[in-house]
mmCIF file of N, CA, C and O in Angstrom:
data_model
loop_
_atom_site.group_PDB
_atom_site.id
_atom_site.type_symbol
_atom_site.label_atom_id
_atom_site.label_comp_id
_atom_site.label_asym_id
_atom_site.label_seq_id
_atom_site.Cartn_x
_atom_site.Cartn_y
_atom_site.Cartn_z
ATOM 1 N N MET A 1 1.960 -22.011 -20.722
ATOM 2 C CA MET A 1 2.084 -20.602 -20.999
ATOM 3 C C MET A 1 2.925 -19.969 -19.897
ATOM 4 O O MET A 1 2.738 -20.252 -18.725
ATOM 5 N N ILE A 2 3.824 -19.117 -20.291
ATOM 6 C CA ILE A 2 4.662 -18.387 -19.355
ATOM 7 C C ILE A 2 4.360 -16.904 -19.515
ATOM 8 O O ILE A 2 4.266 -16.402 -20.633
ATOM 9 N N ARG A 3 4.170 -16.231 -18.376
ATOM 10 C CA ARG A 3 3.890 -14.794 -18.439
ATOM 11 C C ARG A 3 4.486 -14.096 -17.229
ATOM 12 O O ARG A 3 4.873 -14.737 -16.254
ATOM 13 N N LYS A 4 4.498 -12.802 -17.286
ATOM 14 C CA LYS A 4 4.959 -12.000 -16.163
ATOM 15 C C LYS A 4 3.890 -12.009 -15.080
ATOM 16 O O LYS A 4 2.706 -12.170 -15.391
ATOM 17 N N PRO A 5 4.280 -11.822 -13.813
ATOM 18 C CA PRO A 5 3.278 -11.748 -12.748
ATOM 19 C C PRO A 5 2.318 -10.589 -12.998
ATOM 20 O O PRO A 5 2.698 -9.559 -13.541
ATOM 21 N N THR A 6 1.047 -10.767 -12.587
ATOM 22 C CA THR A 6 0.072 -9.705 -12.774
ATOM 23 C C THR A 6 0.328 -8.535 -11.831
ATOM 24 O O THR A 6 0.033 -7.407 -12.160
ATOM 25 N N VAL A 7 0.885 -8.806 -10.665
ATOM 26 C CA VAL A 7 1.241 -7.736 -9.740
ATOM 27 C C VAL A 7 2.735 -7.848 -9.487
ATOM 28 O O VAL A 7 3.192 -8.761 -8.823
ATOM 29 N N GLU A 8 3.485 -6.923 -10.058
ATOM 30 C CA GLU A 8 4.925 -6.959 -9.902
ATOM 31 C C GLU A 8 5.319 -6.346 -8.565
ATOM 32 O O GLU A 8 4.617 -5.523 -8.012
ATOM 33 N N LYS A 9 6.451 -6.776 -8.055
ATOM 34 C CA LYS A 9 6.983 -6.224 -6.808
ATOM 35 C C LYS A 9 7.428 -4.803 -7.071
ATOM 36 O O LYS A 9 8.249 -4.546 -7.921
ATOM 37 N N ASN A 10 6.826 -3.855 -6.382
ATOM 38 C CA ASN A 10 7.146 -2.451 -6.523
ATOM 39 C C ASN A 10 7.890 -1.962 -5.294
ATOM 40 O O ASN A 10 7.745 -2.512 -4.216
ATOM 41 N N ILE A 11 8.648 -0.896 -5.478
ATOM 42 C CA ILE A 11 9.329 -0.244 -4.367
ATOM 43 C C ILE A 11 8.832 1.188 -4.311
ATOM 44 O O ILE A 11 8.828 1.896 -5.311
ATOM 45 N N ILE A 12 8.373 1.605 -3.128
ATOM 46 C CA ILE A 12 7.913 2.978 -2.929
ATOM 47 C C ILE A 12 8.797 3.623 -1.880
ATOM 48 O O ILE A 12 8.924 3.120 -0.763
ATOM 49 N N ASN A 13 9.413 4.740 -2.257
ATOM 50 C CA ASN A 13 10.218 5.508 -1.321
ATOM 51 C C ASN A 13 9.279 6.456 -0.588
ATOM 52 O O ASN A 13 8.784 7.423 -1.163
ATOM 53 N N LEU A 14 9.034 6.186 0.683
ATOM 54 C CA LEU A 14 8.114 6.999 1.467
ATOM 55 C C LEU A 14 8.641 8.413 1.695
ATOM 56 O O LEU A 14 7.873 9.317 2.014
ATOM 57 N N ASP A 15 9.933 8.613 1.504
ATOM 58 C CA ASP A 15 10.536 9.927 1.692
ATOM 59 C C ASP A 15 10.401 10.809 0.448
ATOM 60 O O ASP A 15 10.706 11.996 0.490
ATOM 61 N N GLY A 16 9.946 10.234 -0.651
ATOM 62 C CA GLY A 16 9.792 10.979 -1.897
ATOM 63 C C GLY A 16 8.332 11.289 -2.177
ATOM 64 O O GLY A 16 7.448 11.056 -1.345
ATOM 65 N N PRO A 17 8.057 11.794 -3.379
ATOM 66 C CA PRO A 17 6.686 12.192 -3.716
ATOM 67 C C PRO A 17 5.680 11.036 -3.719
ATOM 68 O O PRO A 17 4.497 11.249 -3.474
ATOM 69 N N ASP A 18 6.141 9.823 -3.963
ATOM 70 C CA ASP A 18 5.227 8.676 -3.953
ATOM 71 C C ASP A 18 4.835 8.259 -2.543
ATOM 72 O O ASP A 18 3.942 7.442 -2.358
ATOM 73 N N GLY A 19 5.504 8.822 -1.536
ATOM 74 C CA GLY A 19 5.178 8.520 -0.153
ATOM 75 C C GLY A 19 4.074 9.403 0.411
ATOM 76 O O GLY A 19 3.669 9.240 1.554
ATOM 77 N N ASN A 20 3.572 10.303 -0.397
ATOM 78 C CA ASN A 20 2.468 11.178 -0.009
ATOM 79 C C ASN A 20 1.247 10.329 0.337
ATOM 80 O O ASN A 20 0.954 9.339 -0.329
ATOM 81 N N ALA A 21 0.508 10.714 1.376
ATOM 82 C CA ALA A 21 -0.656 9.936 1.825
ATOM 83 C C ALA A 21 -1.668 9.732 0.710
ATOM 84 O O ALA A 21 -2.203 8.630 0.541
ATOM 85 N N ASN A 22 -1.942 10.765 -0.063
ATOM 86 C CA ASN A 22 -2.922 10.644 -1.153
ATOM 87 C C ASN A 22 -2.455 9.690 -2.238
ATOM 88 O O ASN A 22 -3.252 8.937 -2.800
ATOM 89 N N VAL A 23 -1.154 9.706 -2.524
ATOM 90 C CA VAL A 23 -0.607 8.781 -3.518
ATOM 91 C C VAL A 23 -0.732 7.345 -3.003
ATOM 92 O O VAL A 23 -1.135 6.442 -3.741
ATOM 93 N N LEU A 24 -0.397 7.132 -1.740
ATOM 94 C CA LEU A 24 -0.503 5.781 -1.166
ATOM 95 C C LEU A 24 -1.942 5.278 -1.171
ATOM 96 O O LEU A 24 -2.188 4.101 -1.452
ATOM 97 N N LEU A 25 -2.890 6.156 -0.875
ATOM 98 C CA LEU A 25 -4.301 5.763 -0.933
ATOM 99 C C LEU A 25 -4.697 5.376 -2.355
ATOM 100 O O LEU A 25 -5.418 4.398 -2.561
ATOM 101 N N GLY A 26 -4.223 6.105 -3.342
ATOM 102 C CA GLY A 26 -4.514 5.786 -4.740
ATOM 103 C C GLY A 26 -3.904 4.462 -5.160
ATOM 104 O O GLY A 26 -4.545 3.652 -5.840
ATOM 105 N N ILE A 27 -2.664 4.232 -4.752
ATOM 106 C CA ILE A 27 -2.003 2.962 -5.070
ATOM 107 C C ILE A 27 -2.744 1.811 -4.403
ATOM 108 O O ILE A 27 -2.980 0.766 -5.012
ATOM 109 N N ALA A 28 -3.134 1.988 -3.148
ATOM 110 C CA ALA A 28 -3.875 0.951 -2.415
ATOM 111 C C ALA A 28 -5.180 0.630 -3.121
ATOM 112 O O ALA A 28 -5.547 -0.542 -3.287
ATOM 113 N N SER A 29 -5.882 1.644 -3.549
ATOM 114 C CA SER A 29 -7.158 1.446 -4.235
ATOM 115 C C SER A 29 -6.960 0.638 -5.521
ATOM 116 O O SER A 29 -7.715 -0.291 -5.803
ATOM 117 N N ARG A 30 -5.938 0.990 -6.274
ATOM 118 C CA ARG A 30 -5.651 0.273 -7.524
ATOM 119 C C ARG A 30 -5.229 -1.177 -7.248
ATOM 120 O O ARG A 30 -5.683 -2.109 -7.907
ATOM 121 N N LEU A 31 -4.372 -1.354 -6.250
ATOM 122 C CA LEU A 31 -3.886 -2.699 -5.933
ATOM 123 C C LEU A 31 -4.996 -3.625 -5.455
ATOM 124 O O LEU A 31 -4.937 -4.831 -5.692
ATOM 125 N N CYS A 32 -5.991 -3.081 -4.785
ATOM 126 C CA CYS A 32 -7.110 -3.905 -4.320
ATOM 127 C C CYS A 32 -7.721 -4.673 -5.482
ATOM 128 O O CYS A 32 -8.003 -5.868 -5.365
ATOM 129 N N SER A 33 -7.924 -3.999 -6.578
ATOM 130 C CA SER A 33 -8.501 -4.644 -7.758
ATOM 131 C C SER A 33 -7.534 -5.663 -8.350
ATOM 132 O O SER A 33 -7.942 -6.753 -8.737
ATOM 133 N N GLU A 34 -6.264 -5.294 -8.399
ATOM 134 C CA GLU A 34 -5.268 -6.169 -9.015
ATOM 135 C C GLU A 34 -5.052 -7.461 -8.232
ATOM 136 O O GLU A 34 -4.798 -8.504 -8.828
ATOM 137 N N VAL A 35 -5.120 -7.389 -6.910
ATOM 138 C CA VAL A 35 -4.864 -8.588 -6.109
ATOM 139 C C VAL A 35 -6.125 -9.347 -5.744
ATOM 140 O O VAL A 35 -6.065 -10.414 -5.149
ATOM 141 N N GLY A 36 -7.287 -8.789 -6.088
ATOM 142 C CA GLY A 36 -8.521 -9.531 -5.937
ATOM 143 C C GLY A 36 -9.323 -9.282 -4.671
ATOM 144 O O GLY A 36 -10.166 -10.094 -4.311
ATOM 145 N N TYR A 37 -9.086 -8.162 -3.985
ATOM 146 C CA TYR A 37 -9.924 -7.846 -2.832
ATOM 147 C C TYR A 37 -11.332 -7.490 -3.299
ATOM 148 O O TYR A 37 -11.509 -6.809 -4.305
ATOM 149 N N ALA A 38 -12.328 -7.936 -2.566
ATOM 150 C CA ALA A 38 -13.712 -7.575 -2.857
ATOM 151 C C ALA A 38 -13.918 -6.094 -2.538
ATOM 152 O O ALA A 38 -13.161 -5.511 -1.763
ATOM 153 N N SER A 39 -14.947 -5.498 -3.123
ATOM 154 C CA SER A 39 -15.170 -4.064 -2.937
ATOM 155 C C SER A 39 -15.421 -3.705 -1.472
ATOM 156 O O SER A 39 -14.987 -2.645 -1.017
ATOM 157 N N ASP A 40 -16.088 -4.577 -0.714
ATOM 158 C CA ASP A 40 -16.307 -4.269 0.700
ATOM 159 C C ASP A 40 -14.999 -4.345 1.487
ATOM 160 O O ASP A 40 -14.771 -3.544 2.388
ATOM 161 N N GLU A 41 -14.117 -5.283 1.125
ATOM 162 C CA GLU A 41 -12.796 -5.357 1.765
ATOM 163 C C GLU A 41 -11.982 -4.108 1.453
ATOM 164 O O GLU A 41 -11.284 -3.578 2.315
ATOM 165 N N LYS A 42 -12.083 -3.653 0.219
ATOM 166 C CA LYS A 42 -11.376 -2.445 -0.207
ATOM 167 C C LYS A 42 -11.825 -1.253 0.623
ATOM 168 O O LYS A 42 -10.995 -0.483 1.117
ATOM 169 N N GLU A 43 -13.123 -1.089 0.807
ATOM 170 C CA GLU A 43 -13.636 0.042 1.571
ATOM 171 C C GLU A 43 -13.196 -0.021 3.033
ATOM 172 O O GLU A 43 -12.867 1.002 3.634
ATOM 173 N N ILE A 44 -13.189 -1.212 3.610
ATOM 174 C CA ILE A 44 -12.733 -1.381 4.992
ATOM 175 C C ILE A 44 -11.264 -1.007 5.116
ATOM 176 O O ILE A 44 -10.863 -0.287 6.042
ATOM 177 N N MET A 45 -10.445 -1.472 4.175
ATOM 178 C CA MET A 45 -9.018 -1.184 4.196
ATOM 179 C C MET A 45 -8.756 0.305 4.046
ATOM 180 O O MET A 45 -7.973 0.886 4.798
ATOM 181 N N LEU A 46 -9.419 0.965 3.087
ATOM 182 C CA LEU A 46 -9.223 2.402 2.882
ATOM 183 C C LEU A 46 -9.694 3.195 4.102
ATOM 184 O O LEU A 46 -9.052 4.175 4.497
ATOM 185 N N LYS A 47 -10.769 2.761 4.717
ATOM 186 C CA LYS A 47 -11.265 3.422 5.931
ATOM 187 C C LYS A 47 -10.244 3.297 7.060
ATOM 188 O O LYS A 47 -9.988 4.259 7.785
ATOM 189 N N ARG A 48 -9.654 2.116 7.195
ATOM 190 C CA ARG A 48 -8.610 1.913 8.211
ATOM 191 C C ARG A 48 -7.406 2.796 7.944
ATOM 192 O O ARG A 48 -6.808 3.349 8.870
ATOM 193 N N MET A 49 -7.031 2.928 6.661
ATOM 194 C CA MET A 49 -5.882 3.765 6.320
ATOM 195 C C MET A 49 -6.140 5.228 6.681
ATOM 196 O O MET A 49 -5.250 5.925 7.143
ATOM 197 N N ARG A 50 -7.372 5.678 6.488
ATOM 198 C CA ARG A 50 -7.735 7.077 6.751
ATOM 199 C C ARG A 50 -8.045 7.353 8.223
ATOM 200 O O ARG A 50 -8.192 8.504 8.615
ATOM 201 N N SER A 51 -8.173 6.315 9.035
ATOM 202 C CA SER A 51 -8.673 6.473 10.406
ATOM 203 C C SER A 51 -7.659 7.029 11.404
ATOM 204 O O SER A 51 -8.026 7.316 12.529
ATOM 205 N N GLY A 52 -6.435 7.178 11.005
ATOM 206 C CA GLY A 52 -5.432 7.655 11.954
ATOM 207 C C GLY A 52 -4.451 8.601 11.291
ATOM 208 O O GLY A 52 -4.759 9.255 10.294
ATOM 209 N N ASP A 53 -3.258 8.627 11.842
ATOM 210 C CA ASP A 53 -2.215 9.493 11.318
ATOM 211 C C ASP A 53 -1.460 8.800 10.168
ATOM 212 O O ASP A 53 -1.816 7.699 9.750
ATOM 213 N N TYR A 54 -0.419 9.466 9.685
ATOM 214 C CA TYR A 54 0.358 8.941 8.561
ATOM 215 C C TYR A 54 0.993 7.593 8.898
ATOM 216 O O TYR A 54 1.019 6.689 8.072
ATOM 217 N N LYS A 55 1.480 7.466 10.131
ATOM 218 C CA LYS A 55 2.094 6.201 10.555
ATOM 219 C C LYS A 55 1.086 5.060 10.443
ATOM 220 O O LYS A 55 1.405 3.977 9.963
ATOM 221 N N ASN A 56 -0.149 5.281 10.886
ATOM 222 C CA ASN A 56 -1.210 4.283 10.768
ATOM 223 C C ASN A 56 -1.477 3.943 9.304
ATOM 224 O O ASN A 56 -1.645 2.776 8.942
ATOM 225 N N LEU A 57 -1.513 4.968 8.455
ATOM 226 C CA LEU A 57 -1.755 4.756 7.027
ATOM 227 C C LEU A 57 -0.687 3.833 6.442
ATOM 228 O O LEU A 57 -0.991 2.866 5.746
ATOM 229 N N VAL A 58 0.578 4.127 6.758
ATOM 230 C CA VAL A 58 1.689 3.333 6.223
ATOM 231 C C VAL A 58 1.644 1.907 6.763
ATOM 232 O O VAL A 58 1.812 0.940 6.007
ATOM 233 N N LYS A 59 1.411 1.752 8.045
ATOM 234 C CA LYS A 59 1.362 0.408 8.647
ATOM 235 C C LYS A 59 0.216 -0.421 8.068
ATOM 236 O O LYS A 59 0.371 -1.609 7.801
ATOM 237 N N THR A 60 -0.934 0.211 7.854
ATOM 238 C CA THR A 60 -2.074 -0.495 7.260
ATOM 239 C C THR A 60 -1.778 -0.873 5.822
ATOM 240 O O THR A 60 -2.059 -1.997 5.389
ATOM 241 N N PHE A 61 -1.192 0.049 5.066
ATOM 242 C CA PHE A 61 -0.794 -0.244 3.687
ATOM 243 C C PHE A 61 0.129 -1.457 3.657
ATOM 244 O O PHE A 61 -0.060 -2.385 2.871
ATOM 245 N N ASP A 62 1.121 -1.458 4.539
ATOM 246 C CA ASP A 62 2.087 -2.561 4.585
ATOM 247 C C ASP A 62 1.422 -3.870 4.996
ATOM 248 O O ASP A 62 1.756 -4.937 4.467
ATOM 249 N N GLU A 63 0.473 -3.805 5.903
ATOM 250 C CA GLU A 63 -0.255 -5.004 6.343
ATOM 251 C C GLU A 63 -0.978 -5.663 5.161
ATOM 252 O O GLU A 63 -0.962 -6.875 5.015
ATOM 253 N N TYR A 64 -1.619 -4.855 4.334
ATOM 254 C CA TYR A 64 -2.390 -5.381 3.219
ATOM 255 C C TYR A 64 -1.545 -5.690 1.980
ATOM 256 O O TYR A 64 -1.856 -6.628 1.242
ATOM 257 N N PHE A 65 -0.492 -4.900 1.738
ATOM 258 C CA PHE A 65 0.220 -5.013 0.461
ATOM 259 C C PHE A 65 1.713 -5.284 0.604
ATOM 260 O O PHE A 65 2.450 -5.193 -0.376
ATOM 261 N N GLY A 66 2.164 -5.650 1.795
ATOM 262 C CA GLY A 66 3.575 -5.923 2.019
ATOM 263 C C GLY A 66 4.133 -7.028 1.138
ATOM 264 O O GLY A 66 5.323 -7.057 0.841
ATOM 265 N N GLY A 67 3.281 -7.928 0.687
ATOM 266 C CA GLY A 67 3.725 -8.993 -0.205
ATOM 267 C C GLY A 67 3.872 -8.553 -1.648
ATOM 268 O O GLY A 67 4.436 -9.277 -2.464
ATOM 269 N N TYR A 68 3.399 -7.360 -1.958
ATOM 270 C CA TYR A 68 3.426 -6.855 -3.327
ATOM 271 C C TYR A 68 4.268 -5.594 -3.490
ATOM 272 O O TYR A 68 4.737 -5.295 -4.585
ATOM 273 N N VAL A 69 4.423 -4.847 -2.391
ATOM 274 C CA VAL A 69 5.103 -3.557 -2.448
ATOM 275 C C VAL A 69 6.119 -3.467 -1.318
ATOM 276 O O VAL A 69 5.805 -3.771 -0.169
ATOM 277 N N MET A 70 7.323 -3.045 -1.653
ATOM 278 C CA MET A 70 8.366 -2.811 -0.661
ATOM 279 C C MET A 70 8.383 -1.319 -0.368
ATOM 280 O O MET A 70 8.516 -0.505 -1.274
ATOM 281 N N LEU A 71 8.212 -0.967 0.905
ATOM 282 C CA LEU A 71 8.264 0.426 1.315
ATOM 283 C C LEU A 71 9.654 0.727 1.873
ATOM 284 O O LEU A 71 10.184 -0.056 2.661
ATOM 285 N N GLU A 72 10.218 1.859 1.460
ATOM 286 C CA GLU A 72 11.532 2.266 1.934
ATOM 287 C C GLU A 72 11.434 3.651 2.567
ATOM 288 O O GLU A 72 10.703 4.512 2.076
ATOM 289 N N THR A 73 12.182 3.851 3.654
ATOM 290 C CA THR A 73 12.213 5.161 4.317
ATOM 291 C C THR A 73 13.415 5.261 5.222
ATOM 292 O O THR A 73 13.942 4.252 5.688
ATOM 293 N N MET A 74 13.818 6.493 5.478
ATOM 294 C CA MET A 74 14.853 6.771 6.458
ATOM 295 C C MET A 74 14.212 7.196 7.784
ATOM 296 O O MET A 74 14.909 7.402 8.767
ATOM 297 N N ASN A 75 12.905 7.322 7.820
ATOM 298 C CA ASN A 75 12.179 7.754 9.001
ATOM 299 C C ASN A 75 12.112 6.610 10.005
ATOM 300 O O ASN A 75 11.423 5.614 9.802
ATOM 301 N N GLU A 76 12.827 6.762 11.105
ATOM 302 C CA GLU A 76 12.915 5.716 12.125
ATOM 303 C C GLU A 76 11.557 5.346 12.723
ATOM 304 O O GLU A 76 11.336 4.209 13.118
ATOM 305 N N GLU A 77 10.634 6.298 12.805
ATOM 306 C CA GLU A 77 9.313 6.027 13.384
ATOM 307 C C GLU A 77 8.502 5.038 12.538
ATOM 308 O O GLU A 77 7.621 4.376 13.057
ATOM 309 N N LEU A 78 8.799 4.968 11.262
ATOM 310 C CA LEU A 78 8.044 4.081 10.371
ATOM 311 C C LEU A 78 8.688 2.706 10.222
ATOM 312 O O LEU A 78 8.060 1.798 9.702
ATOM 313 N N LEU A 79 9.925 2.579 10.658
ATOM 314 C CA LEU A 79 10.636 1.301 10.481
ATOM 315 C C LEU A 79 10.213 0.271 11.504
ATOM 316 O O LEU A 79 9.768 0.484 12.549
#
């Protein structure tokens, strides 16, 4: 059987509306289920994302989902 991947490689432009912290938290929550994180892992990850500033949120998101989502930005502090 041949099928499409269950989690496709996505690109999120952090400089646009999808780069909003709340949107990223929502995407992270959804991706946790899709990639198979347990509910306790999901809560730990979301807590880590919320524990600091926006830069921390983005870095944590990338740590967990960098293999599934490509983040793009012109913001030098996030690169």
